[in-house]
Short mmCIF file of C-alpha atoms in Angstrom, two decimals:
data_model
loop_
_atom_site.label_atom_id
_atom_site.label_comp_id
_atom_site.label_asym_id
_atom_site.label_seq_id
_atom_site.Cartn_x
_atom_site.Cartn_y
_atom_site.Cartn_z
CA UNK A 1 27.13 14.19 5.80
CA UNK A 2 25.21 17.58 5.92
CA UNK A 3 21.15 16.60 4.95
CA UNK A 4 18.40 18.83 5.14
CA UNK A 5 15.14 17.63 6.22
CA UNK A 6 11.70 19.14 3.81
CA UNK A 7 8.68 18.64 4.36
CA UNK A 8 9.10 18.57 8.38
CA UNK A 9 5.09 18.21 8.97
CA UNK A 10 5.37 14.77 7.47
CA UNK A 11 5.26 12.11 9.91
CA UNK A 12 8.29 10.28 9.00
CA UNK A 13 9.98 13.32 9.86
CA UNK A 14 11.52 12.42 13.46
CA UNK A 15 12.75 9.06 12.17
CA UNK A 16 14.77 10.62 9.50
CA UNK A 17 16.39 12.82 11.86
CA UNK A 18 16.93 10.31 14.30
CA UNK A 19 18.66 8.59 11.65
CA UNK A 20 20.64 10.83 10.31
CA UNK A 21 22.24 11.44 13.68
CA UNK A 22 22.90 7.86 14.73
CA UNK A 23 24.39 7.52 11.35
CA UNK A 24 26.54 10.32 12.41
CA UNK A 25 25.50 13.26 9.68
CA UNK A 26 24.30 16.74 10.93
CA UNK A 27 21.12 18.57 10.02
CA UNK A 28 22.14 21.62 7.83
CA UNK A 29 18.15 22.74 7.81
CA UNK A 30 15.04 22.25 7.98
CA UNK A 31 11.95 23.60 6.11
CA UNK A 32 8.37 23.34 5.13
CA UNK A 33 5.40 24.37 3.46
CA UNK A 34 3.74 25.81 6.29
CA UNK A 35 6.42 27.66 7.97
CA UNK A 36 5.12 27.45 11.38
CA UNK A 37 5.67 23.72 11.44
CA UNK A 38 8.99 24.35 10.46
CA UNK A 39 9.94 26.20 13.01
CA UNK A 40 7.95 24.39 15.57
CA UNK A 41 10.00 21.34 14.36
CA UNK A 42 12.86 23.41 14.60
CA UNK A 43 12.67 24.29 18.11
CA UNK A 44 11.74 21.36 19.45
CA UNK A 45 14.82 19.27 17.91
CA UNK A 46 17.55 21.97 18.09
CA UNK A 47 17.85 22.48 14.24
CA UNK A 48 18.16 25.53 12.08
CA UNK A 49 14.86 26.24 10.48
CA UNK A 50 14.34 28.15 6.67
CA UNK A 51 11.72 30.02 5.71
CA UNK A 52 12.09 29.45 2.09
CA UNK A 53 13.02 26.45 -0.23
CA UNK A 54 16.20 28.05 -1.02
CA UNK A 55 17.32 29.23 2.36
CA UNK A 56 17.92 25.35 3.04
CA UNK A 57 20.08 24.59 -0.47
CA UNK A 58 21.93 27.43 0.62
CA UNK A 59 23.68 25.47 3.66
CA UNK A 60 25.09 23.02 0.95
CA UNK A 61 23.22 19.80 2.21
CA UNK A 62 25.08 16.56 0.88
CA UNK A 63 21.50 15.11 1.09
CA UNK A 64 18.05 16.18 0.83
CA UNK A 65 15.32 14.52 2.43
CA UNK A 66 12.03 15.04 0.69
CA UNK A 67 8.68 14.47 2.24
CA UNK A 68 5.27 16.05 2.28
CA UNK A 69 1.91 15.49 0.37
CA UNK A 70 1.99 13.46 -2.81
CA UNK A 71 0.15 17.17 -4.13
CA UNK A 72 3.41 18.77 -4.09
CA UNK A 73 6.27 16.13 -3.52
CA UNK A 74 6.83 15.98 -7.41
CA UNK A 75 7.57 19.82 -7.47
CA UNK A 76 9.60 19.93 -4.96
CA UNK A 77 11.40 17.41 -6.28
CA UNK A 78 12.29 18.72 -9.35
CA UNK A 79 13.98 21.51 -7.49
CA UNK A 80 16.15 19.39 -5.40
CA UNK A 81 17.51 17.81 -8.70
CA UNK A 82 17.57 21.20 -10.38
CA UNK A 83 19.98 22.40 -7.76
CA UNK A 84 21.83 19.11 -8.30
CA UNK A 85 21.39 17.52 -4.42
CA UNK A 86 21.36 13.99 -3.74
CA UNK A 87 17.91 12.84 -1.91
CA UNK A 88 15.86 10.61 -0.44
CA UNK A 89 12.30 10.27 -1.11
CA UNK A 90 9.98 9.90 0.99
CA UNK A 91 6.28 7.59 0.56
CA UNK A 92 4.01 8.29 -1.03
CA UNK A 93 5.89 10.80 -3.14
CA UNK A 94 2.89 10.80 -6.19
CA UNK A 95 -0.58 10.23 -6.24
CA UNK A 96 -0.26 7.90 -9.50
CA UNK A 97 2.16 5.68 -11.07
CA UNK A 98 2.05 8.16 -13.85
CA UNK A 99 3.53 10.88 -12.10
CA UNK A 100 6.00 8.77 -10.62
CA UNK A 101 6.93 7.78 -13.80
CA UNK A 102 7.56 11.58 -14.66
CA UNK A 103 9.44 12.06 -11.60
CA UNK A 104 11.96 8.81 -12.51
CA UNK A 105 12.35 10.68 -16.16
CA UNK A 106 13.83 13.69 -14.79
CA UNK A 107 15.70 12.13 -12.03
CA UNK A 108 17.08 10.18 -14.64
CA UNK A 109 18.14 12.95 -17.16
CA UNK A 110 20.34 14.41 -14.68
CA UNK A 111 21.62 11.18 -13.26
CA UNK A 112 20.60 12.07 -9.84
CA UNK A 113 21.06 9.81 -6.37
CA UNK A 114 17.60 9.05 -5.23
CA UNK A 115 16.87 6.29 -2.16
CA UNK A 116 13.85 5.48 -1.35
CA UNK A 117 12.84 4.60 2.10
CA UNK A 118 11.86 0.70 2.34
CA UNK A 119 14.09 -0.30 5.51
CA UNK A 120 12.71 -3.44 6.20
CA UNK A 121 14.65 -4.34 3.46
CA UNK A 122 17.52 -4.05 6.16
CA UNK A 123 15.74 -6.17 8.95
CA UNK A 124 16.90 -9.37 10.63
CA UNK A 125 15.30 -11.61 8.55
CA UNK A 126 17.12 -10.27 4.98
CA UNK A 127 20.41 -10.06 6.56
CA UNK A 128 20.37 -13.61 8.02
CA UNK A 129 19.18 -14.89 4.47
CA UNK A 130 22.13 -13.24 3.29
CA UNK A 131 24.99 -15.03 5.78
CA UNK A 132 23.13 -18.06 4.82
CA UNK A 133 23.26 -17.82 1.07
CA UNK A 134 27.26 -16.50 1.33
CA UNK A 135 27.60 -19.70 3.03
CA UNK A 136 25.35 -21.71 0.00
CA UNK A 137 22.72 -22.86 3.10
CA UNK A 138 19.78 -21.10 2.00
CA UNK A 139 18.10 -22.88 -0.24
CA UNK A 140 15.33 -22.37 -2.72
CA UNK A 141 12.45 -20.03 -1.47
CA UNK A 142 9.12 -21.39 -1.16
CA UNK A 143 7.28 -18.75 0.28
CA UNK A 144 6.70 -15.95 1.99
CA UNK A 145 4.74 -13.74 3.78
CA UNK A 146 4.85 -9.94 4.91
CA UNK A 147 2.17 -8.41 7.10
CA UNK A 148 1.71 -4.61 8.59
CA UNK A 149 -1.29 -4.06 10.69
CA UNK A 150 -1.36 -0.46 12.04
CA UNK A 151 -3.86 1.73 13.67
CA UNK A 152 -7.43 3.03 12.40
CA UNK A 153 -6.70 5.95 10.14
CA UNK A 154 -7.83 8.25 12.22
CA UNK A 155 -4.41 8.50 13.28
CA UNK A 156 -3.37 10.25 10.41
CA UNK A 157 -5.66 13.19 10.98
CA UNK A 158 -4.36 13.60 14.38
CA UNK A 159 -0.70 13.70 13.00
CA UNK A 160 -1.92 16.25 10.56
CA UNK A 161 -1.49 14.38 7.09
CA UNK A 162 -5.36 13.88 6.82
CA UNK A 163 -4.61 13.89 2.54
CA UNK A 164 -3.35 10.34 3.43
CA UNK A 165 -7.07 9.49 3.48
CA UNK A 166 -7.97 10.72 0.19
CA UNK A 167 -7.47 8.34 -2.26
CA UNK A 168 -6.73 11.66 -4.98
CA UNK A 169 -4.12 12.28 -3.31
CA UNK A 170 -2.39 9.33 -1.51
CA UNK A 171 -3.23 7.27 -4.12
CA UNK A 172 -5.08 4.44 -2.40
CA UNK A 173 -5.28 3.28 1.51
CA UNK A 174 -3.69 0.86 3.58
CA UNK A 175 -2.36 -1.15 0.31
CA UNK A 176 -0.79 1.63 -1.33
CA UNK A 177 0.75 2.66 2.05
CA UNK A 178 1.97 -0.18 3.71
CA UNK A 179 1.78 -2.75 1.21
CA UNK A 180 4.46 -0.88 -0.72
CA UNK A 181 6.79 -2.77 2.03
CA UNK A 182 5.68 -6.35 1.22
CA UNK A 183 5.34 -5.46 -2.50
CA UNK A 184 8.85 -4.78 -2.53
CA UNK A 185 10.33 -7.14 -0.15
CA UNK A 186 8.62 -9.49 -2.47
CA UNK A 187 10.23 -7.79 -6.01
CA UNK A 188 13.41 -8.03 -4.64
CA UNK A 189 12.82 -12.25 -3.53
CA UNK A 190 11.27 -12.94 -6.83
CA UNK A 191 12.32 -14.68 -9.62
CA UNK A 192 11.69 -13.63 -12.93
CA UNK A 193 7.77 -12.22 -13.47
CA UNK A 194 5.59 -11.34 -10.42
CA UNK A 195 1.90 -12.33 -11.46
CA UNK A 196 -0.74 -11.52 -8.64
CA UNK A 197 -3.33 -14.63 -7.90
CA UNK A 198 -5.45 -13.20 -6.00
CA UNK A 199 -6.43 -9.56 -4.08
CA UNK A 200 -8.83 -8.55 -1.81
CA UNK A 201 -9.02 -4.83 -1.28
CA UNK A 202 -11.77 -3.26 1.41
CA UNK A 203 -13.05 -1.11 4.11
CA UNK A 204 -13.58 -4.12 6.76
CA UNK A 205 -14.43 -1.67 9.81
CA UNK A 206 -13.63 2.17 9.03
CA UNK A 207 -16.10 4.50 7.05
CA UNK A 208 -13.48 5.91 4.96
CA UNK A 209 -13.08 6.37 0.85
CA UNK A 210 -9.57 4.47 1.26
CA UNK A 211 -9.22 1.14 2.11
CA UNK A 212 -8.81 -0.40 5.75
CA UNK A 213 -7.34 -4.18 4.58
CA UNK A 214 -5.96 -6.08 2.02
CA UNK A 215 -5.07 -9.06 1.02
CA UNK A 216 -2.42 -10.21 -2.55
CA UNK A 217 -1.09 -13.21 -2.99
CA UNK A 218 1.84 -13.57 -5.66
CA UNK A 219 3.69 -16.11 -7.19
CA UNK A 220 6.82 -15.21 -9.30
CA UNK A 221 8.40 -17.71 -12.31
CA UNK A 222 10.03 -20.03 -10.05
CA UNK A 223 6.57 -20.97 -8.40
CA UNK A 224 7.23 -18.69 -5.63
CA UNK A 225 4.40 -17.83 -3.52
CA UNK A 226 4.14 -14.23 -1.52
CA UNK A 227 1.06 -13.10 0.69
CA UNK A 228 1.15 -9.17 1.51
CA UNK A 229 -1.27 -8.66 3.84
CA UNK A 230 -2.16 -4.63 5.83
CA UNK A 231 -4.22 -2.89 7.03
CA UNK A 232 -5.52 0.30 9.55
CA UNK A 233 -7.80 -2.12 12.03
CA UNK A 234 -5.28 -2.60 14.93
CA UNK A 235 -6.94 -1.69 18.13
CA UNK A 236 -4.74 0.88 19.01
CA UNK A 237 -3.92 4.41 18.16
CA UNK A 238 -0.46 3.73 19.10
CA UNK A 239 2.40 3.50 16.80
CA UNK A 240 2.50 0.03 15.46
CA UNK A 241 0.82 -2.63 15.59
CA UNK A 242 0.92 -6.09 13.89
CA UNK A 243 4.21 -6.93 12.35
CA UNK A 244 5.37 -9.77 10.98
CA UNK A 245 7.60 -10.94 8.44
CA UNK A 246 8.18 -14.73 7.41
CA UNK A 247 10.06 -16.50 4.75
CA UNK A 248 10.70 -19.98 3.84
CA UNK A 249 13.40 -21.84 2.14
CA UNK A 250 14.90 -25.50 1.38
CA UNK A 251 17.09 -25.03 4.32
CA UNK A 252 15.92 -22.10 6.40
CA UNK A 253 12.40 -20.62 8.09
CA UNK A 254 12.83 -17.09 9.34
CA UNK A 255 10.82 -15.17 11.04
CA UNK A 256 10.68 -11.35 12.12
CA UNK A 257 8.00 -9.29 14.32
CA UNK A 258 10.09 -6.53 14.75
CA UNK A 259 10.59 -6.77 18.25
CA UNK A 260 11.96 -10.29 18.34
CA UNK A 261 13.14 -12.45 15.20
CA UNK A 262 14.75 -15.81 14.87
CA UNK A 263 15.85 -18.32 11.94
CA UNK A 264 15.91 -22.03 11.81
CA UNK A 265 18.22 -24.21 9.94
CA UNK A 266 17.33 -27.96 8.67
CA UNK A 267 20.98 -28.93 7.74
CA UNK A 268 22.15 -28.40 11.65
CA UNK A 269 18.82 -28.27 13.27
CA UNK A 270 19.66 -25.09 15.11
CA UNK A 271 16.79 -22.35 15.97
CA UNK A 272 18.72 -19.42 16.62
CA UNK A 273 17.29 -15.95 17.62
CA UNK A 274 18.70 -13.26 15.46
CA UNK A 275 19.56 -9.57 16.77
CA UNK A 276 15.99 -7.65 16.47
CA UNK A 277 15.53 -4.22 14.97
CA UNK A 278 12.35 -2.38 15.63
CA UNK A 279 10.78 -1.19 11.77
CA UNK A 280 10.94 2.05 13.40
CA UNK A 281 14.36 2.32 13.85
CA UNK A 282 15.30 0.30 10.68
CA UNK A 283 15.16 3.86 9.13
CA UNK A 284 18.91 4.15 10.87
CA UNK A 285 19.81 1.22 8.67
CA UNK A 286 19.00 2.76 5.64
CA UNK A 287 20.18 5.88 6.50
CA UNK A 288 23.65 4.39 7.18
CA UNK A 289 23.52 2.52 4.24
CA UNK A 290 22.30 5.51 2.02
CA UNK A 291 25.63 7.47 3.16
CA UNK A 292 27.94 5.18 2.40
CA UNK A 293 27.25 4.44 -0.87
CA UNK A 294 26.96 8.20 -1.47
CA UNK A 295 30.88 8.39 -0.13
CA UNK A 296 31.25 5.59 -2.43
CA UNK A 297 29.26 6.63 -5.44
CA UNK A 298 27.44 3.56 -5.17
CA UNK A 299 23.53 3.37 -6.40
CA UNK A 300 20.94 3.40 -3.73
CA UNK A 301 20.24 -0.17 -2.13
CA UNK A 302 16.10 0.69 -3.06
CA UNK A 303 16.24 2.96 -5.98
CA UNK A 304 13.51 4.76 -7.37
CA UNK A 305 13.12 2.79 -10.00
CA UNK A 306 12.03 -0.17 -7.24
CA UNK A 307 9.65 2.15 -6.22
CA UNK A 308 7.87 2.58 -9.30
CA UNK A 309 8.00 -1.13 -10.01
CA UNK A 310 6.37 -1.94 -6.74
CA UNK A 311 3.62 0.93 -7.20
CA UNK A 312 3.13 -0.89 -10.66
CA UNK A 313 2.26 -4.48 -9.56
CA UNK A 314 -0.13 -2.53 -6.45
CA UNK A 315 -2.13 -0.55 -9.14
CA UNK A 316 -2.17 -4.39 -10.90
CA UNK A 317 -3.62 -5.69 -7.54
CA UNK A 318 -6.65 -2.68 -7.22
CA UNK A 319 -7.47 -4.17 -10.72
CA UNK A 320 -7.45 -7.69 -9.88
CA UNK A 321 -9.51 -6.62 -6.76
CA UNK A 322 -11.95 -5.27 -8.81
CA UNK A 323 -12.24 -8.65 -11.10
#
């Protein structure tokens, strides 16, 4: 698989090349806005650099991965479907669930590929509760919970995407940005309707017009109950920070924290600890999984049309916040 990589400034950036070598493609180019970050990008990684939007469809990518501000994402991807190139999209990719909405339309007029990047959706935890129900042990969910604590946001104005800050632009704070993981890790658990009970959006510590924590709690048809909970008030500037995935069944209680995960099982009263997978390298995972079901001519695992449905219920949880 040939991919090109724009938007390089983006800080998802070095994960997606790092996973689209482990997954074995190449990198036919890279390019971005500002073409000094290109080819700082470029120089640094060992990868051909372009100084213009079509330099880098000229190499014939199989796959284009799109990231940059949500300002000018939409643009740029109408191009990449206009020149008829399969893509990922990077988060956040609009500023509204309007434009989002636009951006689905057109994808869908031409039929394009388009996977979105929500790897935890490929951690230990989902891929146990897989085995399990293959085998008919899982059991009924009861509930479950999905929590990303990260830095202060300072952090992104020292990596350069200070937009992510401005609520215009990014759409929102730490909910919009990292609760798009537990929204959709709870869309694709739920049964039937996903109602929110309860939110709690605010700046807890951090003088800044987005967000620093939030709290939703859901409950889907079957009775279900999720809790998303993020935010940027980990005491660290370091990548990472609090991590921790949980979910509950009739005959199984799994837990993930990225850097360890295990799963217990009631009907042979085992506690086994699964094979961890740090969320930062989960983005291999997806990549993997988004090229072989290109070879395949498969649909995306998280589509863009999970996207929008997960930045749907989060606008419904600013409202409730506001109640």
């Amino acid at each position: 698989m040939r991919v090109c990589l724009l938007g390089v400034s983006h800080w998802h950036a070095g994960m997606h090349l790092d996973a689209v070598r482990s997954s074995g493609g190449e990198i036919s180019a890279v390019w971005d806005y500002d073409p000094r970050s290109a080819a700082a990008f470029a120089r640094s990684l060992d990868v051909p650099a372009c100084a213009h939007i079509e330099g880098a469809f000229e190499t014939r990518p199989d796959l284009a991965v799109v990231m940059g501000s949500p300002a000018d994402v939409p643009d740029l991807v109408l191009k990449v479907v206009s020149a008829g190139i399969s893509m990922v999209l990077e988060k956040p990719a609009a500023p509204t669930t309007g434009v989002l909405r636009e951006i689905l339309k057109a994808v869908q007029e031409r039929d394009s590929f388009v996977a979105v990047p929500l790897p935890n959706r490929f951690g230990p935890a989902f891929g146990a509760m897989a085995a399990l129900e293959s085998e008919g042990r899982l059991g009924r969910i009861a509930h479950a919970h999905f929590r990303i604590v990260n830095g202060p946001p300072q952090r992104y104005r020292e990596d350069g995407v200070g937009w992510m800050l401005d609520p215009t632009i990014g759409g929102g704070g730490a909910l919009r940005n990292l609760g798009i993981h537990g929204i959709d890790a709870a869309l694709s658990l739920a049964q039937g309707t996903l109602r929110i009970v309860a939110a709690s959006v605010a700046n807890r510590i951090h003088d800044e017009p987005v967000e620093d924590h939030a709290h939703v709690v859901l409950c889907d048809d079957a009775g279900t109950l999720f809790t998303v909970e993020v935010g940027y008030t980990f005491a660290s500037m370091a990548p990472g920070g609090d991590f921790e995935w949980r979910i509950a069944t009739g005959n199984a209680y799994l837990i993930d924290r990225g850097e360890t995960a295990q799963c217990a099982t009631l009907d042979d009263g085992e506690v086994r600890m699964l094979a961890p997978e740090h969320p930062s390298t989960r983005y291999r995972l997806f990549m993997a999984d988004t090229f072989d079901r290109l070879r395949s001519g498969e649909r995306p695992t998280v589509s863009l049309e999970d996207y929008l449905a997960a930045m749907k219920v989060i606008d419904a949880a600013y409202e409730k916040a506001k109640a």
